[in-house]
Amino acid sequence: MLRLKHQSMITWLTQTERDLPALAPAAWLSPPEQERLAALRVEKRRREWLLGRWTARRLIQSHLAEAGLACDLRDLQILAAPSGAPTISARRSELQAALDGWHLTISHSRGRALCALARTPAIGADIEQVAPRHPAFAGDYFTPAERAAVAATPPEQREMLITAIWSAKEAALKALRLGLSVDTRRVECRMAPPGGGAWATVTLSCDPILEAPPLRGWWRVSEGYVLTLAVGAA
Ligand SMILES: CC(C)(COP(=O)(O)OP(=O)(O)OC[C@H]1O[C@@H](n2cnc3c(N)ncnc32)[C@H](O)[C@@H]1OP(=O)(O)O)[C@@H](O)C(=O)NCCC(=O)NCCS
C-alpha cells in the first residue's frame, strides 16, 4: 500500500484473484451484499464484483488499523449509490465515525482489482490490462490531441499508451461520478512519460460542459496492467 502525498491524500491497494480467501463470501459480506451477489448471474461479473469488495475491505481495514481501530471484514458494507459509485458504511459507530468523509473507488480488470480511498467524493481509480484494441478505438474515443500523442509514440509503446489514456478517462469520469454516461472525448488526458514503477502525472482537462472541478491524475504500469488515479484538486 502506498500513500500519495498531494493536495488530497489517496490510499490505494491492488489485489488479485489469488488473494481472495477460501472462505465462502457469506463469511465476509453483509446480508445486502450477499443479495447483490446472488443477483449477479454472469460468472465473470460475480468474480470481479467479489474481488472489488474484497480489495475494498482490505484497503479500509488497513486504513482503520492505521487509526488504531480493529475491524472485522463483516463490520463493513459496500453498496452502490444510484450512480453506481461505491459507498462505505460500518456497523460499529466508532468505525463509521472514522470513515465519515472518506470515499471509495473500485476498479477491476482480468483478475485484478484496484481500490482507492480519499477524503473527497471526487476520487476515481481504474485498472486495465494492457491489451491490443481495435484500430478504430482511438479514433472513436480519443480527442485529436490524444490521437496525436498516440501517433507520435513508438509503435511498441502504443498499446500501453492507448490503454493508459482510456484508463485515465475512466478514472476521471468515475471521480466526477459520471462513468461512461458521457462522451469520453469530454475529458482530455495528457500522459507524462511512464515513471518506471512510480506514479507519473496525467494532466486532465474537462470540457466546461461537464462543470467539473479541477482534477489531478497519476498513472503507472505494473505487471502488464495500467493503474490510474484521478482526484479533485481542491
Ligand atoms: C463506471 C464505468 C466507467 C466503469 O468502467 P469499467 O471499465 O466497466 O469497470 P471498472 O471495473 O473499471 O469499474 C467498475 C466500478 O466502477 C464503479 N462505478 C460504477 N459506476 C460509477 C460511477 N458512475 N461513478 C463512479 N464509480 C462508478 C463501481 O464500483 C464499479 O464496480 P462494482 O460495480 O463491482 O462495484 C462504466 O462501467 C460505466 O460507466 N458504467 C455505467 C454505464 C451506464 O451508464 N450503464 C447504464 C446502466 S446499464
Coordinates of N, CA and C and ligand atoms in Angstrom, one line a residue:
M1 N 0.8 -1.2 0.0 CA 0.0 0.0 0.0 C 0.9 1.2 0.0
L2 N 0.4 2.3 -0.7 CA 1.2 3.5 -0.8 C 0.4 4.7 -0.5
R3 N 0.9 5.6 0.2 CA 0.2 6.9 0.4 C 0.8 7.9 -0.5
L4 N -0.1 8.5 -1.3 CA 0.3 9.6 -2.2 C 0.2 10.9 -1.4
K5 N 1.2 11.7 -1.3 CA 1.0 13.0 -0.6 C 0.9 14.1 -1.6
H6 N -0.3 14.4 -1.9 CA -0.5 15.5 -2.8 C -1.5 16.4 -2.1
Q7 N -2.2 17.2 -2.8 CA -3.2 18.1 -2.1 C -4.2 17.2 -1.4
S8 N -4.7 16.2 -2.0 CA -5.6 15.3 -1.4 C -4.8 14.0 -1.2
M9 N -5.0 13.3 0.0 CA -4.2 12.1 0.2 C -5.1 10.9 -0.3
I10 N -4.4 10.1 -1.1 CA -5.1 8.9 -1.7 C -4.4 7.7 -1.1
T11 N -5.1 6.7 -0.6 CA -4.6 5.4 -0.2 C -5.1 4.4 -1.2
W12 N -4.2 3.5 -1.7 CA -4.7 2.6 -2.7 C -4.2 1.2 -2.4
L13 N -4.8 0.2 -3.0 CA -4.4 -1.2 -2.9 C -4.9 -2.0 -4.1
T14 N -4.0 -2.9 -4.6 CA -4.4 -3.8 -5.6 C -4.4 -5.2 -5.0
Q15 N -5.3 -6.0 -5.5 CA -5.4 -7.4 -5.1 C -5.7 -8.3 -6.3
T16 N -5.3 -9.5 -6.3 CA -5.6 -10.4 -7.4 C -6.5 -11.5 -7.0
E17 N -7.0 -12.3 -7.9 CA -8.0 -13.4 -7.5 C -7.3 -14.3 -6.6
R18 N -6.0 -14.4 -6.7 CA -5.3 -15.4 -5.8 C -5.3 -14.9 -4.3
D19 N -5.6 -13.6 -4.1 CA -5.7 -13.1 -2.7 C -7.1 -13.4 -2.1
L20 N -8.0 -13.7 -2.9 CA -9.4 -14.0 -2.3 C -9.3 -15.1 -1.3
P21 N -10.0 -15.0 -0.2 CA -9.9 -16.0 0.8 C -10.7 -17.3 0.4
A22 N -10.3 -18.4 1.0 CA -11.0 -19.7 0.7 C -12.4 -19.6 1.3
L23 N -12.6 -18.7 2.3 CA -13.9 -18.6 3.0 C -15.1 -18.4 2.0
A24 N -16.2 -18.9 2.3 CA -17.4 -18.5 1.5 C -17.7 -17.1 1.6
P25 N -18.2 -16.4 0.5 CA -18.4 -15.0 0.6 C -19.4 -14.6 1.7
A26 N -20.3 -15.5 2.1 CA -21.2 -15.2 3.2 C -20.5 -14.9 4.5
A27 N -19.2 -15.4 4.6 CA -18.5 -15.2 5.8 C -17.9 -13.8 6.0
W28 N -17.9 -13.1 4.9 CA -17.4 -11.7 5.0 C -18.2 -10.6 4.3
L29 N -19.3 -11.0 3.6 CA -20.1 -10.0 3.0 C -21.3 -9.7 4.0
S30 N -21.8 -8.5 3.9 CA -23.1 -8.2 4.7 C -24.3 -8.8 4.0
P31 N -25.4 -8.9 4.7 CA -26.6 -9.5 4.0 C -27.0 -8.8 2.7
P32 N -27.0 -7.4 2.7 CA -27.4 -6.8 1.4 C -26.4 -7.1 0.3
E33 N -25.1 -7.2 0.7 CA -24.1 -7.5 -0.3 C -24.3 -9.0 -0.8
Q34 N -24.7 -9.8 0.1 CA -24.9 -11.2 -0.4 C -26.1 -11.3 -1.3
E35 N -27.1 -10.5 -1.1 CA -28.3 -10.4 -2.0 C -27.8 -9.9 -3.4
R36 N -27.0 -8.9 -3.3 CA -26.5 -8.3 -4.6 C -25.7 -9.4 -5.4
L37 N -24.8 -10.1 -4.7 CA -24.0 -11.1 -5.3 C -24.9 -12.2 -5.9
A38 N -26.0 -12.6 -5.2 CA -26.9 -13.6 -5.7 C -27.6 -13.2 -6.9
A39 N -27.8 -11.8 -7.1 CA -28.5 -11.3 -8.3 C -27.6 -11.3 -9.5
L40 N -26.3 -11.4 -9.3 CA -25.4 -11.4 -10.4 C -25.3 -12.8 -11.1
R41 N -25.6 -12.9 -12.3 CA -25.8 -14.2 -13.0 C -24.5 -14.6 -13.8
V42 N -23.8 -13.6 -14.3 CA -22.7 -13.9 -15.1 C -21.4 -14.2 -14.2
E43 N -20.8 -15.3 -14.4 CA -19.7 -15.7 -13.5 C -18.6 -14.7 -13.5
K44 N -18.2 -14.2 -14.7 CA -17.1 -13.2 -14.8 C -17.5 -12.0 -13.9
R45 N -18.7 -11.5 -14.0 CA -19.2 -10.4 -13.3 C -19.2 -10.7 -11.7
R46 N -19.6 -11.9 -11.4 CA -19.6 -12.2 -10.0 C -18.2 -12.2 -9.4
R47 N -17.3 -12.8 -10.2 CA -15.9 -12.8 -9.7 C -15.3 -11.4 -9.6
E48 N -15.5 -10.6 -10.6 CA -14.9 -9.2 -10.5 C -15.6 -8.4 -9.4
W49 N -16.9 -8.6 -9.2 CA -17.6 -7.8 -8.1 C -17.0 -8.3 -6.8
L50 N -16.9 -9.6 -6.6 CA -16.3 -10.1 -5.3 C -14.9 -9.6 -5.1
L51 N -14.1 -9.6 -6.1 CA -12.7 -9.2 -5.9 C -12.7 -7.7 -5.6
G52 N -13.6 -6.9 -6.2 CA -13.6 -5.5 -5.8 C -14.0 -5.3 -4.4
R53 N -15.0 -6.1 -3.9 CA -15.5 -6.0 -2.5 C -14.3 -6.4 -1.6
W54 N -13.6 -7.4 -1.9 CA -12.5 -7.9 -1.1 C -11.4 -6.9 -1.0
T55 N -11.0 -6.4 -2.2 CA -9.9 -5.4 -2.2 C -10.3 -4.1 -1.4
A56 N -11.6 -3.7 -1.6 CA -12.0 -2.5 -0.8 C -12.0 -2.8 0.7
R57 N -12.4 -4.0 1.1 CA -12.4 -4.3 2.5 C -11.0 -4.3 3.1
R58 N -10.1 -4.9 2.4 CA -8.7 -4.9 2.9 C -8.1 -3.5 2.9
L59 N -8.4 -2.7 2.0 CA -7.9 -1.3 2.0 C -8.5 -0.6 3.2
I60 N -9.8 -0.7 3.4 CA -10.5 0.0 4.5 C -10.0 -0.5 5.9
Q61 N -9.8 -1.8 5.9 CA -9.3 -2.4 7.2 C -7.9 -1.9 7.5
S62 N -7.0 -1.8 6.5 CA -5.7 -1.2 6.8 C -5.7 0.2 7.1
H63 N -6.6 0.9 6.5 CA -6.8 2.4 6.8 C -7.2 2.6 8.2
L64 N -8.2 1.8 8.6 CA -8.7 1.9 10.0 C -7.6 1.4 11.0
A65 N -6.8 0.4 10.6 CA -5.7 -0.1 11.5 C -4.7 1.1 11.8
E66 N -4.5 1.9 10.7 CA -3.6 3.0 10.9 C -4.1 4.0 12.0
A67 N -5.4 4.0 12.1 CA -6.0 4.9 13.1 C -6.2 4.2 14.4
G68 N -5.7 3.0 14.5 CA -5.7 2.2 15.8 C -7.0 1.5 16.0
L69 N -7.8 1.3 14.9 CA -9.1 0.6 15.0 C -9.1 -0.7 14.4
A70 N -9.4 -1.8 15.1 CA -9.5 -3.1 14.6 C -10.9 -3.3 14.0
C71 N -10.9 -3.9 12.8 CA -12.2 -4.0 12.1 C -12.3 -5.4 11.5
D72 N -13.5 -6.1 11.8 CA -13.8 -7.3 11.2 C -14.3 -7.1 9.8
L73 N -14.0 -7.9 8.8 CA -14.5 -7.7 7.5 C -16.0 -7.6 7.4
R74 N -16.7 -8.3 8.3 CA -18.2 -8.2 8.3 C -18.7 -6.9 8.9
D75 N -17.8 -6.1 9.5 CA -18.3 -4.9 10.1 C -18.6 -3.9 9.0
L76 N -18.1 -4.2 7.8 CA -18.1 -3.2 6.7 C -19.2 -3.6 5.6
Q77 N -19.7 -2.6 5.0 CA -20.7 -2.8 3.9 C -20.4 -1.9 2.8
I78 N -20.3 -2.4 1.6 CA -20.0 -1.5 0.4 C -21.1 -1.7 -0.6
L79 N -22.0 -0.7 -0.7 CA -23.1 -0.8 -1.6 C -23.0 0.3 -2.7
A80 N -23.8 0.1 -3.8 CA -23.7 1.1 -4.9 C -24.7 2.2 -4.6
A81 N -24.2 3.5 -4.9 CA -25.1 4.6 -4.9 C -25.9 4.5 -6.2
P82 N -27.0 5.3 -6.4 CA -27.7 5.3 -7.7 C -26.8 5.5 -8.9
S83 N -25.7 6.3 -8.8 CA -24.8 6.5 -9.9 C -24.0 5.2 -10.2
G84 N -23.9 4.3 -9.3 CA -23.1 3.1 -9.5 C -21.8 3.2 -8.6
A85 N -21.5 4.4 -8.2 CA -20.3 4.6 -7.3 C -20.5 3.9 -6.0
P86 N -19.4 3.3 -5.5 CA -19.5 2.6 -4.2 C -19.6 3.5 -3.0
T87 N -20.4 3.1 -2.0 CA -20.5 3.8 -0.8 C -20.1 2.9 0.4
I88 N -19.4 3.4 1.4 CA -19.0 2.6 2.5 C -19.9 2.9 3.7
S89 N -20.2 1.8 4.4 CA -20.8 2.0 5.8 C -20.2 0.9 6.7
A90 N -20.3 1.2 8.0 CA -19.8 0.3 9.0 C -20.8 0.1 10.1
R91 N -20.9 -1.1 10.6 CA -22.0 -1.3 11.6 C -21.6 -1.0 13.0
R92 N -20.4 -0.6 13.2 CA -20.0 -0.2 14.6 C -19.8 1.4 14.5
S93 N -20.3 2.1 15.5 CA -20.3 3.5 15.4 C -18.9 4.1 15.4
E94 N -18.0 3.5 16.1 CA -16.6 4.1 16.1 C -16.0 3.9 14.7
L95 N -16.3 2.8 14.1 CA -15.8 2.6 12.7 C -16.4 3.6 11.7
Q96 N -17.7 3.7 11.9 CA -18.5 4.7 11.0 C -17.9 6.1 11.2
A97 N -17.7 6.5 12.4 CA -17.2 7.8 12.7 C -15.8 8.0 12.0
A98 N -15.0 7.0 12.1 CA -13.6 7.1 11.5 C -13.7 7.1 9.9
L99 N -14.8 6.6 9.4 CA -14.9 6.5 7.9 C -15.7 7.7 7.4
D100 N -16.3 8.5 8.2 CA -17.1 9.6 7.7 C -16.2 10.5 6.9
G101 N -16.7 10.9 5.8 CA -15.9 11.9 5.0 C -14.9 11.2 4.0
W102 N -14.7 9.9 4.2 CA -13.9 9.1 3.3 C -14.7 8.5 2.1
H103 N -14.1 8.5 0.9 CA -14.8 8.0 -0.2 C -14.0 6.9 -0.9
L104 N -14.7 6.0 -1.5 CA -14.0 4.8 -2.1 C -14.3 4.8 -3.6
T105 N -13.3 4.2 -4.3 CA -13.5 4.0 -5.7 C -12.9 2.6 -6.0
I106 N -13.6 1.9 -6.9 CA -13.3 0.5 -7.2 C -13.1 0.3 -8.7
S107 N -12.1 -0.5 -9.1 CA -12.0 -0.9 -10.5 C -11.5 -2.4 -10.5
H108 N -11.9 -3.1 -11.6 CA -11.4 -4.5 -11.8 C -11.1 -4.7 -13.2
S109 N -10.1 -5.6 -13.5 CA -9.8 -5.9 -14.9 C -9.0 -7.3 -14.8
R110 N -9.6 -8.2 -15.5 CA -9.0 -9.5 -15.7 C -8.2 -10.0 -14.5
G111 N -8.9 -10.3 -13.4 CA -8.3 -11.0 -12.3 C -7.6 -10.1 -11.3
R112 N -7.7 -8.7 -11.5 CA -7.0 -7.8 -10.6 C -8.0 -6.7 -10.3
A113 N -7.9 -6.2 -9.1 CA -8.7 -5.0 -8.7 C -7.8 -3.9 -8.1
L114 N -8.2 -2.7 -8.3 CA -7.6 -1.5 -7.7 C -8.7 -0.8 -6.9
C115 N -8.4 -0.5 -5.7 CA -9.4 0.4 -4.9 C -8.6 1.5 -4.3
A116 N -9.2 2.7 -4.2 CA -8.6 3.8 -3.6 C -9.6 4.6 -2.7
L117 N -9.0 5.2 -1.6 CA -9.8 5.9 -0.6 C -9.2 7.3 -0.6
A118 N -10.1 8.3 -0.5 CA -9.7 9.7 -0.3 C -10.7 10.5 0.4
R119 N -10.3 11.6 0.9 CA -11.2 12.4 1.7 C -12.0 13.4 0.9
T120 N -12.4 13.0 -0.3 CA -13.2 13.8 -1.2 C -14.0 12.8 -2.1
P121 N -15.3 13.2 -2.4 CA -16.0 12.3 -3.3 C -15.5 12.3 -4.7
A122 N -14.6 13.3 -5.0 CA -14.1 13.4 -6.3 C -12.8 12.5 -6.4
I123 N -13.0 11.2 -6.3 CA -11.9 10.3 -6.4 C -12.3 9.2 -7.3
G124 N -11.4 8.9 -8.3 CA -11.7 7.8 -9.2 C -10.4 7.0 -9.5
A125 N -10.5 5.7 -9.6 CA -9.4 4.8 -9.9 C -9.8 3.9 -11.0
D126 N -8.8 3.5 -11.8 CA -9.1 2.5 -12.8 C -7.9 1.6 -13.0
I127 N -8.2 0.3 -13.3 CA -7.1 -0.6 -13.7 C -7.5 -1.3 -15.0
E128 N -6.5 -1.4 -15.9 CA -6.8 -2.0 -17.2 C -5.6 -2.8 -17.6
Q129 N -5.9 -4.1 -18.0 CA -4.8 -4.9 -18.6 C -4.3 -4.3 -19.9
V130 N -3.0 -4.2 -20.1 CA -2.6 -3.7 -21.4 C -2.9 -4.8 -22.5
A131 N -3.6 -4.4 -23.5 CA -4.1 -5.4 -24.5 C -4.3 -4.7 -25.8
P132 N -4.2 -5.4 -26.9 CA -4.5 -4.7 -28.2 C -6.0 -4.3 -28.3
R133 N -6.2 -3.2 -29.0 CA -7.5 -2.7 -29.2 C -7.8 -2.6 -30.7
H134 N -9.0 -2.5 -31.0 CA -9.4 -2.4 -32.4 C -8.7 -1.1 -33.0
P135 N -8.3 -1.2 -34.3 CA -7.6 0.0 -34.8 C -8.4 1.3 -34.8
A136 N -9.7 1.2 -34.8 CA -10.6 2.4 -34.8 C -10.8 2.9 -33.4
F137 N -10.3 2.2 -32.3 CA -10.6 2.6 -30.9 C -10.2 4.1 -30.6
A138 N -9.0 4.4 -30.9 CA -8.5 5.8 -30.6 C -9.3 6.8 -31.4
G139 N -9.6 6.5 -32.6 CA -10.4 7.4 -33.5 C -11.8 7.7 -32.9
D140 N -12.4 6.6 -32.3 CA -13.7 6.7 -31.8 C -13.8 7.4 -30.4
Y141 N -12.8 7.2 -29.6 CA -12.9 7.7 -28.2 C -12.0 8.7 -27.7
F142 N -10.9 9.0 -28.5 CA -9.9 10.0 -28.1 C -10.1 11.3 -28.8
T143 N -9.5 12.4 -28.1 CA -9.5 13.7 -28.7 C -8.4 13.8 -29.8
P144 N -8.4 14.8 -30.6 CA -7.4 15.0 -31.6 C -6.0 15.0 -30.9
A145 N -5.9 15.7 -29.8 CA -4.5 15.8 -29.1 C -4.1 14.4 -28.6
E146 N -5.0 13.6 -28.1 CA -4.7 12.3 -27.6 C -4.3 11.4 -28.8
R147 N -5.0 11.5 -29.9 CA -4.6 10.7 -31.1 C -3.3 11.1 -31.6
A148 N -2.9 12.4 -31.5 CA -1.6 12.9 -32.0 C -0.5 12.3 -31.1
A149 N -0.8 12.2 -29.8 CA 0.2 11.7 -28.8 C 0.4 10.2 -29.1
V150 N -0.7 9.5 -29.5 CA -0.5 8.1 -29.8 C 0.3 7.9 -31.1
A151 N 0.0 8.8 -32.1 CA 0.7 8.7 -33.4 C 2.2 9.0 -33.2
A152 N 2.5 9.8 -32.2 CA 3.9 10.3 -32.0 C 4.7 9.3 -31.1
T153 N 4.0 8.2 -30.7 CA 4.7 7.2 -29.8 C 5.2 6.1 -30.6
P154 N 6.4 5.6 -30.2 CA 6.9 4.4 -31.0 C 5.9 3.3 -31.0
P155 N 5.8 2.6 -32.1 CA 4.7 1.5 -32.2 C 4.7 0.5 -31.1
E156 N 5.9 0.2 -30.5 CA 5.9 -0.9 -29.5 C 5.3 -0.3 -28.2
Q157 N 5.1 1.0 -28.1 CA 4.6 1.5 -26.8 C 3.1 2.0 -27.0
R158 N 2.6 1.9 -28.2 CA 1.2 2.4 -28.4 C 0.1 1.7 -27.6
E159 N 0.2 0.4 -27.6 CA -0.8 -0.3 -26.8 C -0.9 0.2 -25.4
M160 N 0.3 0.4 -24.8 CA 0.3 0.8 -23.4 C -0.3 2.2 -23.3
L161 N 0.1 3.1 -24.2 CA -0.4 4.5 -24.1 C -1.9 4.5 -24.4
I162 N -2.4 3.8 -25.3 CA -3.9 3.8 -25.6 C -4.6 3.3 -24.3
T163 N -4.0 2.2 -23.7 CA -4.7 1.7 -22.5 C -4.6 2.7 -21.4
A164 N -3.5 3.4 -21.3 CA -3.4 4.4 -20.2 C -4.3 5.6 -20.4
I165 N -4.4 6.1 -21.6 CA -5.4 7.2 -21.9 C -6.8 6.8 -21.6
W166 N -7.2 5.6 -22.0 CA -8.5 5.1 -21.8 C -8.8 5.0 -20.3
S167 N -7.8 4.4 -19.6 CA -7.9 4.2 -18.2 C -8.1 5.5 -17.4
A168 N -7.2 6.5 -17.8 CA -7.3 7.8 -17.1 C -8.6 8.5 -17.4
K169 N -9.2 8.3 -18.6 CA -10.6 8.9 -18.8 C -11.6 8.2 -17.9
E170 N -11.5 6.9 -17.7 CA -12.4 6.2 -16.8 C -12.2 6.7 -15.4
A171 N -11.0 6.8 -15.0 CA -10.8 7.3 -13.6 C -11.4 8.7 -13.4
A172 N -11.1 9.6 -14.3 CA -11.7 10.9 -14.2 C -13.2 10.9 -14.2
L173 N -13.8 10.1 -15.1 CA -15.2 10.1 -15.2 C -15.8 9.4 -13.9
K174 N -15.1 8.5 -13.3 CA -15.6 8.0 -12.0 C -15.5 9.1 -10.9
A175 N -14.4 9.8 -10.9 CA -14.2 10.9 -9.9 C -15.4 11.9 -10.0
L176 N -15.9 12.1 -11.3 CA -17.0 13.0 -11.5 C -18.3 12.3 -11.3
R177 N -18.3 11.0 -10.9 CA -19.5 10.2 -10.7 C -20.3 10.1 -12.0
L178 N -19.7 10.2 -13.1 CA -20.4 10.2 -14.4 C -20.3 8.8 -15.1
G179 N -19.2 8.2 -14.9 CA -19.0 6.9 -15.6 C -19.0 7.2 -17.1
L180 N -19.3 6.1 -17.8 CA -19.3 6.3 -19.3 C -20.7 6.8 -19.8
S181 N -21.4 7.6 -19.0 CA -22.6 8.2 -19.4 C -22.3 9.4 -20.3
V182 N -21.1 9.8 -20.4 CA -20.8 11.0 -21.3 C -19.7 10.6 -22.3
D183 N -19.6 11.4 -23.3 CA -18.7 11.2 -24.4 C -17.2 11.2 -23.8
T184 N -16.5 10.2 -24.0 CA -15.1 10.1 -23.4 C -14.2 11.2 -23.9
R185 N -14.6 11.9 -25.0 CA -13.7 13.0 -25.5 C -13.9 14.3 -24.7
R186 N -14.9 14.2 -23.8 CA -15.0 15.4 -23.0 C -14.0 15.5 -21.9
V187 N -13.2 14.5 -21.7 CA -12.0 14.6 -20.8 C -10.8 14.3 -21.6
E188 N -9.9 15.2 -21.6 CA -8.6 15.1 -22.4 C -7.5 14.8 -21.4
C189 N -6.7 13.7 -21.8 CA -5.6 13.2 -20.9 C -4.3 13.4 -21.6
R190 N -3.4 14.1 -20.8 CA -2.0 14.2 -21.3 C -1.1 13.4 -20.4
M191 N -0.6 12.3 -20.9 CA 0.2 11.4 -20.0 C 1.7 11.8 -20.0
A192 N 2.2 12.1 -18.8 CA 3.6 12.3 -18.7 C 4.3 10.9 -19.0
P193 N 5.6 10.9 -19.4 CA 6.2 9.6 -19.7 C 6.1 8.7 -18.4
P194 N 6.0 7.4 -18.7 CA 5.9 6.4 -17.6 C 7.0 6.6 -16.6
G195 N 6.7 6.4 -15.3 CA 7.6 6.7 -14.2 C 8.5 5.6 -13.8
G196 N 8.6 4.5 -14.6 CA 9.4 3.4 -14.2 C 9.1 2.8 -12.9
G197 N 7.8 2.4 -12.7 CA 7.4 1.8 -11.4 C 6.9 2.8 -10.4
A198 N 7.0 4.1 -10.7 CA 6.5 5.1 -9.8 C 5.3 5.8 -10.5
W199 N 4.6 6.6 -9.8 CA 3.4 7.3 -10.4 C 4.0 8.4 -11.3
A200 N 3.4 8.5 -12.5 CA 3.7 9.6 -13.4 C 2.4 10.5 -13.4
T201 N 2.5 11.7 -13.8 CA 1.3 12.6 -13.8 C 0.5 12.4 -15.0
V202 N -0.8 12.7 -14.9 CA -1.7 12.8 -16.0 C -2.4 14.2 -15.9
T203 N -2.2 15.0 -16.9 CA -3.0 16.3 -16.9 C -4.3 16.0 -17.5
L204 N -5.3 16.3 -16.7 CA -6.7 16.1 -17.0 C -7.5 17.4 -17.3
S205 N -8.0 17.5 -18.5 CA -8.7 18.7 -18.9 C -10.1 18.3 -19.2
C206 N -11.1 18.9 -18.5 CA -12.5 18.5 -18.8 C -13.2 19.6 -19.6
D207 N -14.1 19.2 -20.5 CA -14.9 20.1 -21.3 C -15.7 20.9 -20.3
P208 N -15.8 22.3 -20.4 CA -16.6 23.1 -19.5 C -18.0 22.6 -19.3
I209 N -18.6 21.9 -20.4 CA -20.0 21.5 -20.3 C -20.2 20.5 -19.1
L210 N -19.1 19.9 -18.6 CA -19.2 18.9 -17.5 C -19.2 19.6 -16.2
E211 N -18.9 20.9 -16.2 CA -18.9 21.7 -14.9 C -18.1 21.0 -13.8
A212 N -17.0 20.4 -14.2 CA -16.2 19.6 -13.3 C -15.2 20.5 -12.5
P213 N -14.9 20.1 -11.3 CA -13.8 20.7 -10.5 C -12.5 20.4 -11.2
P214 N -11.4 21.1 -10.9 CA -10.1 20.7 -11.5 C -9.8 19.4 -10.9
L215 N -9.2 18.5 -11.8 CA -8.8 17.2 -11.4 C -7.3 17.0 -11.6
R216 N -6.7 16.3 -10.7 CA -5.3 15.9 -10.8 C -5.3 14.4 -11.1
G217 N -4.3 13.9 -11.8 CA -4.3 12.5 -12.1 C -2.8 11.9 -12.1
W218 N -2.8 10.6 -12.0 CA -1.5 9.9 -12.0 C -1.7 8.5 -12.7
W219 N -0.6 8.0 -13.2 CA -0.7 6.6 -13.8 C 0.6 5.9 -13.6
R220 N 0.5 4.6 -13.6 CA 1.7 3.7 -13.5 C 1.4 2.4 -14.2
V221 N 2.5 1.7 -14.5 CA 2.3 0.4 -15.1 C 2.9 -0.7 -14.2
S222 N 2.1 -1.8 -14.0 CA 2.6 -2.8 -13.1 C 2.2 -4.2 -13.6
E223 N 3.1 -5.0 -13.9 CA 2.8 -6.4 -14.3 C 1.8 -6.5 -15.4
G224 N 2.0 -5.6 -16.4 CA 1.1 -5.7 -17.6 C -0.3 -5.0 -17.4
Y225 N -0.4 -4.3 -16.3 CA -1.7 -3.5 -16.1 C -1.3 -2.0 -15.9
V226 N -2.2 -1.2 -16.4 CA -2.1 0.2 -16.2 C -3.0 0.6 -15.0
L227 N -2.5 1.4 -14.1 CA -3.3 1.9 -12.9 C -3.4 3.4 -13.1
T228 N -4.6 3.9 -12.9 CA -4.7 5.4 -12.9 C -5.6 5.8 -11.7
L229 N -5.3 7.1 -11.3 CA -6.0 7.7 -10.2 C -6.4 9.1 -10.6
A230 N -7.6 9.6 -10.3 CA -7.9 11.0 -10.5 C -8.6 11.5 -9.2
V231 N -8.3 12.7 -8.9 CA -8.8 13.3 -7.7 C -9.1 14.8 -7.8
G232 N -10.1 15.3 -7.2 CA -10.4 16.7 -7.2 C -9.3 17.4 -6.6
A233 N -8.8 18.5 -7.3 CA -7.6 19.2 -6.8 C -7.8 20.1 -5.7
A234 N -9.1 20.4 -5.4 CA -9.4 21.5 -4.4 C -9.0 21.0 -3.0
Ligands
LIG1 C1 -18.2 3.2 -14.3 C2 -17.6 2.6 -15.5 C3 -16.8 3.8 -16.2 C4 -16.7 1.5 -15.1 O1 -15.9 1.1 -16.1 P1 -15.5 -0.5 -16.3 O2 -14.2 -0.5 -17.0 O3 -16.7 -1.2 -16.9 O4 -15.3 -1.1 -14.9 P2 -14.3 -0.9 -13.7 O5 -14.0 -2.2 -13.2 O6 -13.1 0.0 -14.0 O7 -15.2 -0.1 -12.7 C5 -16.4 -0.6 -12.2 C6 -16.7 0.0 -10.9 O8 -16.9 1.4 -11.0 C7 -17.7 1.8 -10.0 N1 -18.7 2.7 -10.7 C8 -19.8 2.3 -11.4 N2 -20.4 3.4 -11.8 C9 -19.8 4.5 -11.3 C10 -20.0 5.9 -11.4 N3 -21.0 6.5 -12.0 N4 -19.1 6.7 -10.7 C11 -18.1 6.2 -10.0 N5 -17.8 4.9 -9.9 C12 -18.7 4.0 -10.6 C13 -18.3 0.6 -9.4 O9 -17.8 0.4 -8.1 C14 -18.0 -0.5 -10.3 O10 -17.6 -1.7 -9.7 P3 -18.7 -2.6 -9.0 O11 -20.0 -2.5 -9.7 O12 -18.1 -4.0 -9.0 O13 -18.8 -2.1 -7.6 C15 -18.6 2.1 -16.6 O14 -18.9 0.8 -16.3 C16 -19.9 2.8 -16.6 O15 -20.0 4.0 -16.9 N6 -20.9 2.1 -16.2 C17 -22.2 2.7 -16.2 C18 -22.7 2.6 -17.6 C19 -24.1 3.0 -17.6 O16 -24.4 4.2 -17.5 N7 -24.9 2.0 -17.6 C20 -26.3 2.2 -17.6 C21 -27.0 1.2 -16.9 S1 -26.9 -0.4 -17.7

